Coordinates of C-alpha atoms in Angstrom, one line a residue:
Chain R
M100 CA 27.6 -4.0 -29.8
T101 CA 25.8 -6.6 -31.9
P102 CA 23.4 -9.1 -30.4
S103 CA 24.7 -12.7 -30.6
T104 CA 21.5 -14.1 -32.1
T105 CA 19.0 -13.0 -34.7
H106 CA 16.1 -14.8 -33.2
P107 CA 13.4 -14.3 -34.5
P108 CA 14.4 -13.4 -38.0
A109 CA 14.8 -9.7 -38.5
T110 CA 12.9 -10.0 -41.8
T111 CA 9.6 -10.4 -40.0
G112 CA 9.5 -6.8 -39.3
T113 CA 8.2 -7.5 -35.7
G114 CA 11.4 -9.0 -34.4
Y115 CA 14.3 -7.5 -32.6
A116 CA 15.4 -5.6 -35.8
A117 CA 12.1 -3.7 -35.7
L118 CA 12.7 -2.2 -32.2
P119 CA 14.9 0.8 -33.2
R120 CA 12.2 1.9 -35.7
L121 CA 9.5 1.4 -33.1
M122 CA 11.5 3.4 -30.5
A123 CA 12.1 6.1 -33.1
R124 CA 8.4 6.7 -33.3
M125 CA 8.5 7.9 -29.7
T126 CA 11.7 9.8 -29.7
G127 CA 11.8 11.0 -33.3
D128 CA 15.5 10.0 -33.3
E129 CA 17.4 6.8 -33.9
K130 CA 19.7 7.5 -31.0
H131 CA 18.2 7.0 -27.5
E132 CA 18.8 7.8 -24.0
P133 CA 20.8 5.3 -22.0
A134 CA 17.9 4.8 -19.6
A135 CA 15.7 3.8 -22.6
T136 CA 18.2 1.4 -24.3
S137 CA 19.8 -0.1 -21.2
T138 CA 16.9 -2.5 -20.8
L139 CA 16.1 -3.2 -24.5
D140 CA 17.9 -6.5 -24.8
V141 CA 16.9 -7.9 -21.5
L142 CA 13.2 -7.0 -22.2
W143 CA 13.4 -8.5 -25.6
V144 CA 14.9 -11.8 -24.5
L145 CA 12.4 -12.0 -21.6
H146 CA 9.4 -11.5 -23.9
D147 CA 10.7 -13.4 -26.8
R148 CA 12.2 -16.5 -25.2
V149 CA 11.5 -16.7 -21.4
L150 CA 8.1 -15.5 -20.3
R151 CA 4.9 -17.2 -20.8
V152 CA 2.9 -14.2 -21.9
D153 CA 0.4 -13.7 -24.7
P154 CA -1.4 -10.5 -25.8
A155 CA -4.5 -12.5 -26.4
H156 CA -4.6 -13.6 -22.8
A157 CA -3.0 -10.6 -21.0
D158 CA -5.1 -11.2 -17.9
D159 CA -4.6 -15.0 -17.6
P160 CA -4.0 -15.6 -14.0
D161 CA -1.4 -18.2 -14.8
R162 CA 0.6 -15.8 -17.0
D163 CA 4.2 -15.0 -16.0
R164 CA 4.6 -11.5 -14.6
L165 CA 7.1 -9.0 -15.7
L166 CA 7.3 -6.1 -13.3
V167 CA 9.3 -3.2 -14.6
S168 CA 10.3 -1.4 -11.4
K169 CA 12.7 0.9 -13.3
G170 CA 10.0 3.0 -14.9
H171 CA 12.3 5.7 -16.3
G172 CA 12.8 5.5 -20.0
P173 CA 10.1 3.1 -20.8
M174 CA 10.4 3.4 -24.6
A175 CA 12.2 0.1 -24.8
L176 CA 9.3 -1.5 -22.9
Y177 CA 6.7 0.1 -25.2
A178 CA 8.7 -1.0 -28.2
V179 CA 8.8 -4.6 -27.1
L180 CA 5.2 -4.6 -26.3
A181 CA 4.4 -3.2 -29.8
A182 CA 6.6 -5.7 -31.4
K183 CA 4.9 -8.6 -29.5
G184 CA 1.4 -7.5 -30.3
F185 CA 0.3 -6.1 -26.9
L186 CA 0.2 -2.5 -28.3
D187 CA -0.8 -1.0 -31.6
P188 CA 2.4 0.6 -33.0
G189 CA 0.3 3.5 -33.9
A190 CA 0.0 4.3 -30.2
L191 CA 3.7 5.0 -30.0
D192 CA 3.4 8.2 -32.1
G193 CA 1.7 10.2 -29.4
F194 CA 4.2 9.2 -26.8
A195 CA 3.8 11.2 -23.5
G196 CA 1.1 13.4 -24.9
F197 CA -2.1 14.2 -22.9
G198 CA -4.1 11.9 -25.1
S199 CA -1.5 9.1 -25.0
S200 CA -1.7 6.0 -22.8
L201 CA 2.1 5.8 -23.0
G202 CA 3.8 8.1 -20.5
Q203 CA 7.3 8.8 -19.5
H204 CA 6.5 6.3 -16.7
P205 CA 4.1 3.5 -17.4
D206 CA 0.7 3.1 -16.0
R207 CA -0.6 -0.5 -15.7
T208 CA -4.2 0.6 -16.0
L209 CA -3.6 2.2 -19.4
V210 CA -1.3 -0.3 -21.2
P211 CA -1.9 -4.0 -21.8
G212 CA 1.2 -6.0 -20.8
V213 CA 2.3 -3.5 -18.2
E214 CA 2.0 -5.3 -14.9
I215 CA 2.8 -2.4 -12.5
S216 CA 2.7 1.3 -12.7
S217 CA 6.2 2.5 -11.9
G218 CA 8.5 5.6 -11.9
S219 CA 9.3 6.2 -8.3
L220 CA 12.2 4.0 -7.5
G221 CA 12.2 1.3 -5.0
H222 CA 8.6 0.0 -5.3
G223 CA 8.9 -2.8 -7.9
L224 CA 10.8 -5.4 -5.9
G225 CA 8.4 -5.2 -2.9
L226 CA 5.5 -5.5 -5.3
A227 CA 7.2 -8.5 -6.9
V228 CA 7.6 -10.1 -3.5
G229 CA 3.9 -9.7 -2.9
T230 CA 3.1 -11.0 -6.3
A231 CA 5.3 -14.1 -5.8
L232 CA 3.8 -14.7 -2.5
G233 CA 0.3 -14.5 -3.9
L234 CA 1.0 -16.8 -6.8
R235 CA 2.6 -19.3 -4.5
L236 CA -0.3 -19.3 -2.1
A237 CA -2.6 -19.9 -5.0
A238 CA -0.3 -22.7 -6.2
R239 CA 0.1 -21.1 -9.6
P240 CA 3.2 -22.0 -11.6
A241 CA 3.7 -18.6 -12.9
R242 CA 7.1 -16.9 -12.7
T243 CA 7.5 -13.3 -11.4
V244 CA 10.4 -11.3 -12.9
V245 CA 11.2 -7.8 -11.8
L246 CA 13.5 -5.4 -13.6
L247 CA 15.5 -2.9 -11.7
G248 CA 18.4 -0.6 -12.3
D249 CA 21.7 -0.5 -10.3
A250 CA 21.1 3.0 -9.0
E251 CA 17.6 2.0 -8.0
L252 CA 19.2 -0.4 -5.4
D253 CA 20.2 2.8 -3.5
E254 CA 16.6 2.9 -2.3
G255 CA 16.4 1.2 1.1
S256 CA 13.2 -0.4 0.4
N257 CA 15.0 -2.9 -1.9
A258 CA 17.0 -4.1 1.1
E259 CA 13.8 -5.1 2.9
A260 CA 12.6 -7.0 -0.1
I261 CA 15.9 -8.7 -0.9
Q262 CA 16.3 -9.9 2.7
Y263 CA 12.8 -11.2 3.0
A264 CA 12.7 -13.0 -0.4
G265 CA 15.8 -14.8 0.3
R266 CA 14.5 -16.0 3.7
A267 CA 11.0 -16.9 2.3
R268 CA 12.8 -18.9 -0.4
L269 CA 10.7 -17.4 -3.2
D270 CA 12.1 -19.5 -5.9
R271 CA 9.6 -18.3 -8.6
L272 CA 10.9 -14.8 -8.2
T273 CA 13.7 -13.4 -10.5
A274 CA 15.2 -10.0 -10.1
V275 CA 17.1 -8.7 -13.1
V276 CA 19.3 -5.7 -12.3
I277 CA 20.5 -3.7 -15.3
D278 CA 24.0 -2.6 -14.3
N279 CA 25.0 0.5 -16.2
A280 CA 27.1 1.8 -13.3
S281 CA 24.8 4.7 -12.6
A282 CA 24.6 4.5 -8.9
S283 CA 26.2 7.6 -7.3
H284 CA 28.3 5.7 -4.8
G285 CA 28.6 2.4 -6.5
W286 CA 28.3 -1.1 -5.1
P287 CA 31.7 -2.3 -4.0
G288 CA 32.1 -6.0 -4.5
G289 CA 29.3 -6.0 -7.1
I290 CA 25.6 -6.2 -7.0
A291 CA 25.4 -10.0 -7.2
A292 CA 27.1 -10.3 -3.9
R293 CA 24.3 -8.2 -2.1
F294 CA 21.7 -10.8 -3.2
A295 CA 23.9 -13.8 -2.6
V296 CA 24.5 -13.0 1.0
E297 CA 20.8 -12.9 1.5
G298 CA 20.3 -16.4 0.1
W299 CA 19.6 -15.7 -3.6
A300 CA 21.1 -17.6 -6.5
T301 CA 23.0 -15.1 -8.7
V302 CA 24.2 -14.9 -12.3
D303 CA 26.4 -12.1 -13.8
T304 CA 25.8 -11.8 -17.5
D305 CA 26.4 -9.6 -20.5
G306 CA 23.2 -7.5 -20.8
R307 CA 23.5 -7.3 -24.5
D308 CA 24.1 -10.9 -25.3
H309 CA 20.8 -12.7 -26.0
D310 CA 22.1 -16.2 -25.6
E311 CA 23.8 -15.4 -22.3
L312 CA 20.8 -13.6 -21.0
Y313 CA 18.6 -16.6 -21.9
R314 CA 21.0 -18.9 -20.1
A315 CA 20.9 -16.7 -17.1
F316 CA 17.1 -16.5 -16.9
T317 CA 16.9 -20.3 -17.2
A318 CA 19.8 -21.1 -14.8
P319 CA 18.8 -23.6 -12.1
H320 CA 18.2 -22.1 -8.7
E321 CA 16.3 -24.7 -6.7
G322 CA 14.7 -23.3 -3.5
R323 CA 16.1 -19.8 -4.0
P324 CA 15.1 -16.6 -5.8
L325 CA 17.3 -15.8 -8.7
A326 CA 19.2 -12.5 -9.3
V327 CA 20.4 -11.9 -12.8
V328 CA 22.9 -8.9 -13.0
A329 CA 22.9 -7.8 -16.6
H330 CA 25.9 -5.6 -17.3
V331 CA 25.7 -3.0 -20.0
E332 CA 27.9 -0.1 -21.1
P333 CA 28.2 2.5 -18.4
K334 CA 25.6 5.3 -18.5
G335 CA 26.7 8.1 -20.7
S336 CA 29.0 6.1 -22.9
P337 CA 28.3 5.6 -26.6
R338 CA 26.7 2.5 -27.6
Chain A
M153 CA 0.2 -18.7 22.1
T154 CA -2.5 -16.7 23.9
V155 CA -3.9 -13.2 24.0
S156 CA -3.7 -13.0 27.7
A157 CA -1.2 -10.2 27.7
L158 CA -3.8 -8.0 26.2
L159 CA -6.8 -9.1 28.3
T160 CA -8.7 -6.2 29.8
A161 CA -10.5 -6.0 33.1
T162 CA -14.0 -7.3 33.0
H163 CA -15.6 -4.0 33.8
R164 CA -14.2 -2.3 30.7
P165 CA -15.5 -2.7 27.1
A166 CA -13.7 -5.4 25.2
D167 CA -10.3 -4.3 23.7
Q168 CA -10.6 -3.7 20.0
R169 CA -7.1 -4.9 19.2
E170 CA -7.5 -8.0 21.2
R171 CA -10.8 -8.7 19.3
F172 CA -8.9 -8.4 16.1
Y173 CA -6.4 -10.9 17.0
Q174 CA -9.0 -13.3 18.3
L175 CA -11.0 -12.8 15.0
L176 CA -8.2 -13.1 12.5
P177 CA -8.0 -16.9 12.3
E178 CA -11.7 -17.0 11.5
L179 CA -11.5 -14.2 9.0
L180 CA -8.7 -16.1 7.2
A181 CA -10.7 -19.4 7.3
S182 CA -13.7 -17.6 6.0
D183 CA -12.1 -16.3 2.8
P184 CA -9.4 -18.2 0.8
R185 CA -8.3 -15.0 -0.6
A186 CA -7.4 -13.4 2.7
V187 CA -3.7 -13.1 3.7
A188 CA -2.6 -11.4 6.8
L189 CA 0.7 -9.4 6.6
L190 CA 2.5 -8.4 9.8
A191 CA 5.6 -6.5 10.6
D192 CA 6.3 -8.2 13.9
I193 CA 3.6 -6.2 15.8
G194 CA 0.9 -8.7 16.7
A195 CA 2.8 -11.7 15.5
G196 CA 3.1 -13.0 19.1
Y197 CA -0.6 -12.6 19.9
V198 CA -2.3 -14.4 17.0
D199 CA -3.1 -18.0 17.7
L200 CA -2.9 -19.8 14.4
P201 CA -4.6 -23.1 13.4
D202 CA -2.6 -25.1 10.9
A203 CA -5.2 -24.6 8.3
V204 CA -4.6 -20.9 7.9
A205 CA -1.0 -20.5 9.2
D206 CA 0.5 -20.2 5.7
R207 CA -1.8 -17.1 5.2
V208 CA -0.3 -15.2 8.1
I209 CA 3.0 -13.8 6.8
N210 CA 5.4 -11.9 9.2
L211 CA 7.8 -9.9 7.2
G212 CA 9.8 -8.7 10.2
I213 CA 10.1 -5.0 10.9
R214 CA 9.8 -3.9 7.3
E215 CA 7.0 -1.5 6.8
Q216 CA 7.8 -0.4 3.3
L217 CA 7.8 -4.1 2.2
L218 CA 4.6 -4.6 4.3
V219 CA 2.6 -2.3 2.1
S220 CA 4.4 -3.0 -1.2
A221 CA 3.9 -6.8 -0.7
A222 CA 0.2 -6.0 0.0
G223 CA 0.0 -4.4 -3.4
G224 CA 1.7 -7.4 -5.0
L225 CA -0.6 -9.8 -3.3
A226 CA -3.6 -7.8 -4.4
L227 CA -2.4 -7.8 -8.0
T228 CA -2.6 -11.6 -7.9
G229 CA -6.2 -11.4 -6.7
M230 CA -5.6 -12.0 -3.0
R231 CA -7.1 -9.8 -0.2
P232 CA -4.3 -8.5 2.1
V233 CA -5.1 -7.7 5.6
V234 CA -2.2 -5.5 6.8
H235 CA -1.6 -4.7 10.5
T236 CA 0.8 -2.7 12.6
F237 CA 0.8 0.4 14.8
A238 CA -0.7 3.4 13.1
P239 CA 2.4 5.5 12.6
F240 CA 4.2 2.6 11.0
L241 CA 1.2 1.6 8.9
V242 CA 0.4 5.0 7.5
E243 CA 3.1 7.5 8.1
R244 CA 6.3 5.5 7.3
P245 CA 5.1 3.8 4.2
Y246 CA 3.0 6.7 3.0
E247 CA 4.4 6.5 -0.6
Q248 CA 3.8 2.8 -0.7
L249 CA 0.1 3.4 0.2
K250 CA -0.1 6.1 -2.5
L251 CA 1.7 4.1 -5.3
D252 CA 1.6 0.4 -4.5
L253 CA -2.0 0.4 -3.6
G254 CA -3.6 3.6 -5.0
H255 CA -1.6 4.1 -8.2
Q256 CA -1.7 0.3 -8.9
D257 CA -5.5 0.6 -8.6
V258 CA -5.7 -2.3 -6.1
G259 CA -6.9 -2.5 -2.5
A260 CA -6.2 -3.8 0.9
L261 CA -7.7 -3.9 4.4
L262 CA -5.4 -2.0 6.7
V263 CA -5.9 -2.5 10.4
S264 CA -4.0 -0.3 12.7
A265 CA -3.6 -0.3 16.5
G266 CA -2.3 2.4 18.8
A267 CA -4.6 5.1 17.7
S268 CA -3.4 8.7 18.5
Y269 CA -1.9 8.5 22.0
D270 CA -3.1 5.1 23.1
M271 CA 0.5 4.3 24.0
A272 CA 0.9 7.6 25.8
A273 CA 3.9 6.6 27.8
A274 CA 5.7 5.7 24.6
G275 CA 5.8 9.3 23.3
E276 CA 5.7 11.0 19.9
T277 CA 7.4 8.2 18.0
H278 CA 4.5 5.9 18.7
F279 CA 1.6 8.5 18.3
G280 CA -0.7 8.1 15.4
S281 CA -3.0 11.1 15.3
R282 CA -2.2 12.1 11.7
D283 CA -3.4 9.0 10.0
V284 CA -6.8 9.9 8.8
A285 CA -5.6 13.3 7.6
L286 CA -2.9 11.7 5.6
L287 CA -5.3 9.2 4.0
D288 CA -7.5 12.2 3.1
T289 CA -4.7 13.1 0.6
L290 CA -5.2 9.8 -1.2
D291 CA -8.0 8.6 -3.3
G292 CA -10.7 6.0 -2.6
W293 CA -10.1 5.1 1.1
T294 CA -13.0 4.0 3.4
V295 CA -12.0 4.9 6.9
H296 CA -13.6 3.1 9.9
T297 CA -13.2 4.4 13.5
P298 CA -14.9 1.8 15.6
G299 CA -16.0 3.0 19.0
H300 CA -16.5 -0.6 20.3
A301 CA -14.9 -4.0 19.7
D302 CA -18.3 -5.3 18.3
E303 CA -18.3 -2.5 15.8
A304 CA -14.8 -3.2 14.8
E305 CA -15.6 -6.9 14.3
A306 CA -18.7 -6.0 12.1
Q307 CA -16.6 -3.6 10.0
L308 CA -13.7 -6.1 9.6
R309 CA -16.1 -8.9 8.5
S310 CA -17.9 -6.6 6.0
A311 CA -14.6 -5.1 4.6
L312 CA -12.8 -8.4 4.0
P313 CA -14.6 -9.8 0.9
G314 CA -14.0 -6.6 -1.1
D315 CA -11.2 -5.3 -3.3
D316 CA -11.2 -1.7 -2.2
R317 CA -9.0 0.3 0.1
V318 CA -10.2 0.1 3.7
Y319 CA -8.6 1.4 6.9
V320 CA -9.9 0.2 10.2
R321 CA -8.5 2.4 13.0
L322 CA -8.6 0.4 16.2
S323 CA -8.5 2.3 19.4
G324 CA -7.6 1.5 22.9
A325 CA -10.5 3.7 24.0
S326 CA -14.1 2.3 23.6
N327 CA -17.7 3.3 24.4
A328 CA -19.5 1.2 27.0
V329 CA -21.8 -0.2 24.3
P330 CA -21.9 -0.2 20.5
H331 CA -23.8 2.7 19.0
G332 CA -24.0 1.4 15.5
T333 CA -21.8 0.1 12.7
G334 CA -22.6 2.5 9.9
P335 CA -21.6 3.1 7.3
G336 CA -23.9 6.1 7.9
M337 CA -24.0 8.2 11.0
A338 CA -26.4 7.2 13.7
V339 CA -28.6 9.7 15.5
L340 CA -27.9 9.4 19.2
R341 CA -29.9 12.5 20.3
R342 CA -32.0 15.2 18.7
G343 CA -31.9 18.9 19.6
S344 CA -32.5 22.3 18.1
R345 CA -29.3 24.4 18.8
G346 CA -26.8 22.7 16.6
T347 CA -25.2 19.4 15.8
V348 CA -22.3 17.6 17.5
V349 CA -20.7 14.8 15.5
A350 CA -18.9 12.3 17.8
V351 CA -16.4 10.1 16.1
G352 CA -15.9 6.5 17.3
P353 CA -14.6 6.1 20.8
L354 CA -15.4 9.7 21.8
A355 CA -19.2 9.1 21.7
D356 CA -19.8 8.3 25.4
R357 CA -17.8 11.3 26.7
T358 CA -19.4 13.6 24.1
L359 CA -22.9 12.5 25.2
T360 CA -22.0 13.2 28.8
A361 CA -20.4 16.5 27.9
V362 CA -23.5 17.9 26.1
S363 CA -26.2 16.1 28.2
D364 CA -27.8 19.4 29.3
L365 CA -27.4 21.2 25.9
D366 CA -30.2 21.2 23.3
V367 CA -28.1 19.8 20.5
T368 CA -28.4 16.9 18.1
V369 CA -25.6 14.3 18.6
L370 CA -24.6 12.1 15.6
Y371 CA -22.4 9.1 15.9
A372 CA -19.8 8.3 13.2
P373 CA -18.2 4.9 13.3
T374 CA -17.1 5.5 9.7
V375 CA -15.7 8.9 8.6
R376 CA -14.8 8.2 5.0
P377 CA -16.8 8.5 3.0
F378 CA -18.3 11.3 5.2
D379 CA -22.0 11.0 5.7
A380 CA -23.0 14.4 4.4
A381 CA -26.6 13.3 3.8
T382 CA -27.4 12.5 7.5
L383 CA -25.7 15.7 8.6
R384 CA -27.8 17.8 6.3
A385 CA -31.0 15.8 6.9
T386 CA -30.8 16.2 10.6
L387 CA -29.5 19.8 10.8
T388 CA -31.6 22.2 12.8
A389 CA -29.3 25.2 13.6
P390 CA -26.4 25.5 11.2
D391 CA -23.7 25.1 13.8
V392 CA -21.7 21.9 13.7
V393 CA -19.1 20.7 16.1
L394 CA -16.9 17.8 15.1
V395 CA -15.4 15.7 18.0
E396 CA -12.6 13.6 16.5
P397 CA -10.0 11.4 18.2
Y398 CA -7.3 12.3 15.7
L399 CA -5.8 15.5 14.4
A400 CA -8.1 18.4 15.0
G401 CA -10.0 19.7 12.0
T402 CA -9.4 16.6 9.9
S403 CA -13.1 16.4 8.8
V404 CA -13.8 20.1 8.8
P405 CA -13.5 20.3 4.9
H406 CA -16.0 17.4 4.6
A407 CA -18.5 19.1 6.9
T408 CA -18.0 22.4 5.0
A409 CA -18.6 20.5 1.7
A410 CA -21.7 18.9 3.2
L411 CA -23.2 22.2 4.2
S412 CA -22.2 24.1 1.0
G413 CA -24.8 26.6 0.1
V414 CA -25.9 26.9 3.7
R415 CA -24.5 29.7 5.9
H416 CA -22.9 27.8 8.7
R417 CA -20.1 27.5 11.3
V418 CA -18.0 24.4 11.9
L419 CA -15.7 23.8 15.0
G420 CA -13.3 20.9 14.7
L421 CA -12.1 19.4 18.0
G422 CA -9.5 16.8 18.1
V423 CA -5.8 16.2 18.8
G424 CA -3.8 19.4 18.6
H425 CA -1.0 19.9 16.0
A426 CA 1.7 20.8 18.4
E427 CA 3.9 18.1 19.9
L428 CA 3.3 18.1 23.6
R429 CA 6.5 16.2 24.5
R430 CA 4.7 14.6 27.4
Y431 CA 4.2 10.9 28.4
G432 CA 1.8 9.7 31.0
R433 CA -1.6 8.0 30.4
P434 CA -4.1 8.5 27.6
A435 CA -6.4 10.3 30.0
D436 CA -3.6 12.9 30.6
H437 CA -3.5 13.6 26.8
D438 CA -7.3 13.6 26.6
A439 CA -7.3 16.5 29.1
A440 CA -4.3 18.3 27.4
H441 CA -6.1 18.2 24.0
G442 CA -9.5 19.2 25.5
L443 CA -10.9 15.7 24.6
D444 CA -12.1 14.8 28.1
V445 CA -15.7 15.4 29.2
A446 CA -14.8 18.8 30.6
G447 CA -12.9 19.9 27.6
I448 CA -15.6 18.9 25.1
R449 CA -18.2 20.6 27.3
R450 CA -16.2 23.8 27.5
S451 CA -15.6 24.0 23.8
V452 CA -19.1 23.2 22.7
R453 CA -20.7 25.6 25.2
E454 CA -18.4 28.4 24.1
F455 CA -19.0 27.8 20.5
L456 CA -22.8 27.7 20.7
S457 CA -23.2 30.6 23.2

């Protein structure tokens, strides 16, 4: 599948076209695990076009927050952070080694631009609810985006967070669910319906189409949290 | 709303939990970073002035979210005050405590109620005797075990402004008067035959139990960090008895570490590991676990004889 935009120009060497090369520095291979690549386009569009984040002001209290709850396969996250200047690309080479700050699950205290330490599933959405509550109480305009996987929604803790966020009308909260159909028992009726019934605005979108993703993340959702379900090829299928 | 449902008889020490609910609006007013998170427990007892009402958030019966949301709030610089019954605050969301506070490297002020078998008639589902032992598996927690509502108030006031991880274990049992607010141990009595460390609400009955024994009695209103320095500095005979209102033996490793290099013996009294499958009153469970005056006296005398 080919992304529908080339923004920014691939010739810069730090744009979208640079991501495969950056990921290869971690895996030693141009082909990657589905868990690593399923999030790549979503992370890129968020960092490149949606979020107000800046490596020079990584601790700005007014920055937008991107919480990656699906901590498995973080190579895409590290590659995007390297492309955007949060990380020295040289750090990618030691991936998951004892001396590396980049593990198979990310640690927020070790990596600039990583907002939460994750890996154990079912924690990010609850942390995102608290983050959104805190930003709202402090009257900060920042947006909180949390990235989840469809199988991660199996964890019951997400139900608590989805229910409460809808009732609390956390309209600065966005949950983006990468749906690569990896949940063991599936979600009959689709994932978006689970959020919609709890009062969220929802958008289903192609998780590889950058313009569609951008439109989804900027969709109006007054007074409600927003759920973006980003559909990608099923886990295990060739990309 | 009132706290009348929790009011205690005038001849008894003030109830720690009631004091917390009375104090909470003032705590919130005193610190703009403070946010109280509830999971229904206590929501009906807190009287909220409009000025702080938006900083009391009742999440409903969602204890995993309770702790995760506290972590998220702390990530934005707020100071979460998190409250529910001990088993629902520490046992059910244990992984959230580990990851969403500890692993994120953020803090919160956790305030439990229903210590050990405070709600004796409710049975095992509502018993919280394992909380301090569970927190011992995690890093960086301060654990307060107030023995009086005044002590609890002082500990809450002092813990609020920080960013660290603090657990305040409110008990339905209290001593007649405050014995100190720590963080170090207070010396209640000096003797030459050994040391008895009484934790929080067990101080009065421990003093009574050993009144005719020649032992030092230390009082611990805070158990983590464990005050090794006072234990060592006041030690006469190297025999130490810990009297704890939660799982028996919880602080034994800490006493052992405090006395490393000294040949010593330690006895850990507390709530037994086995499920009793009994209801009744707290006093019934005190007797069953040997934590009443007679039981403490029997154990200490036997150990020191």
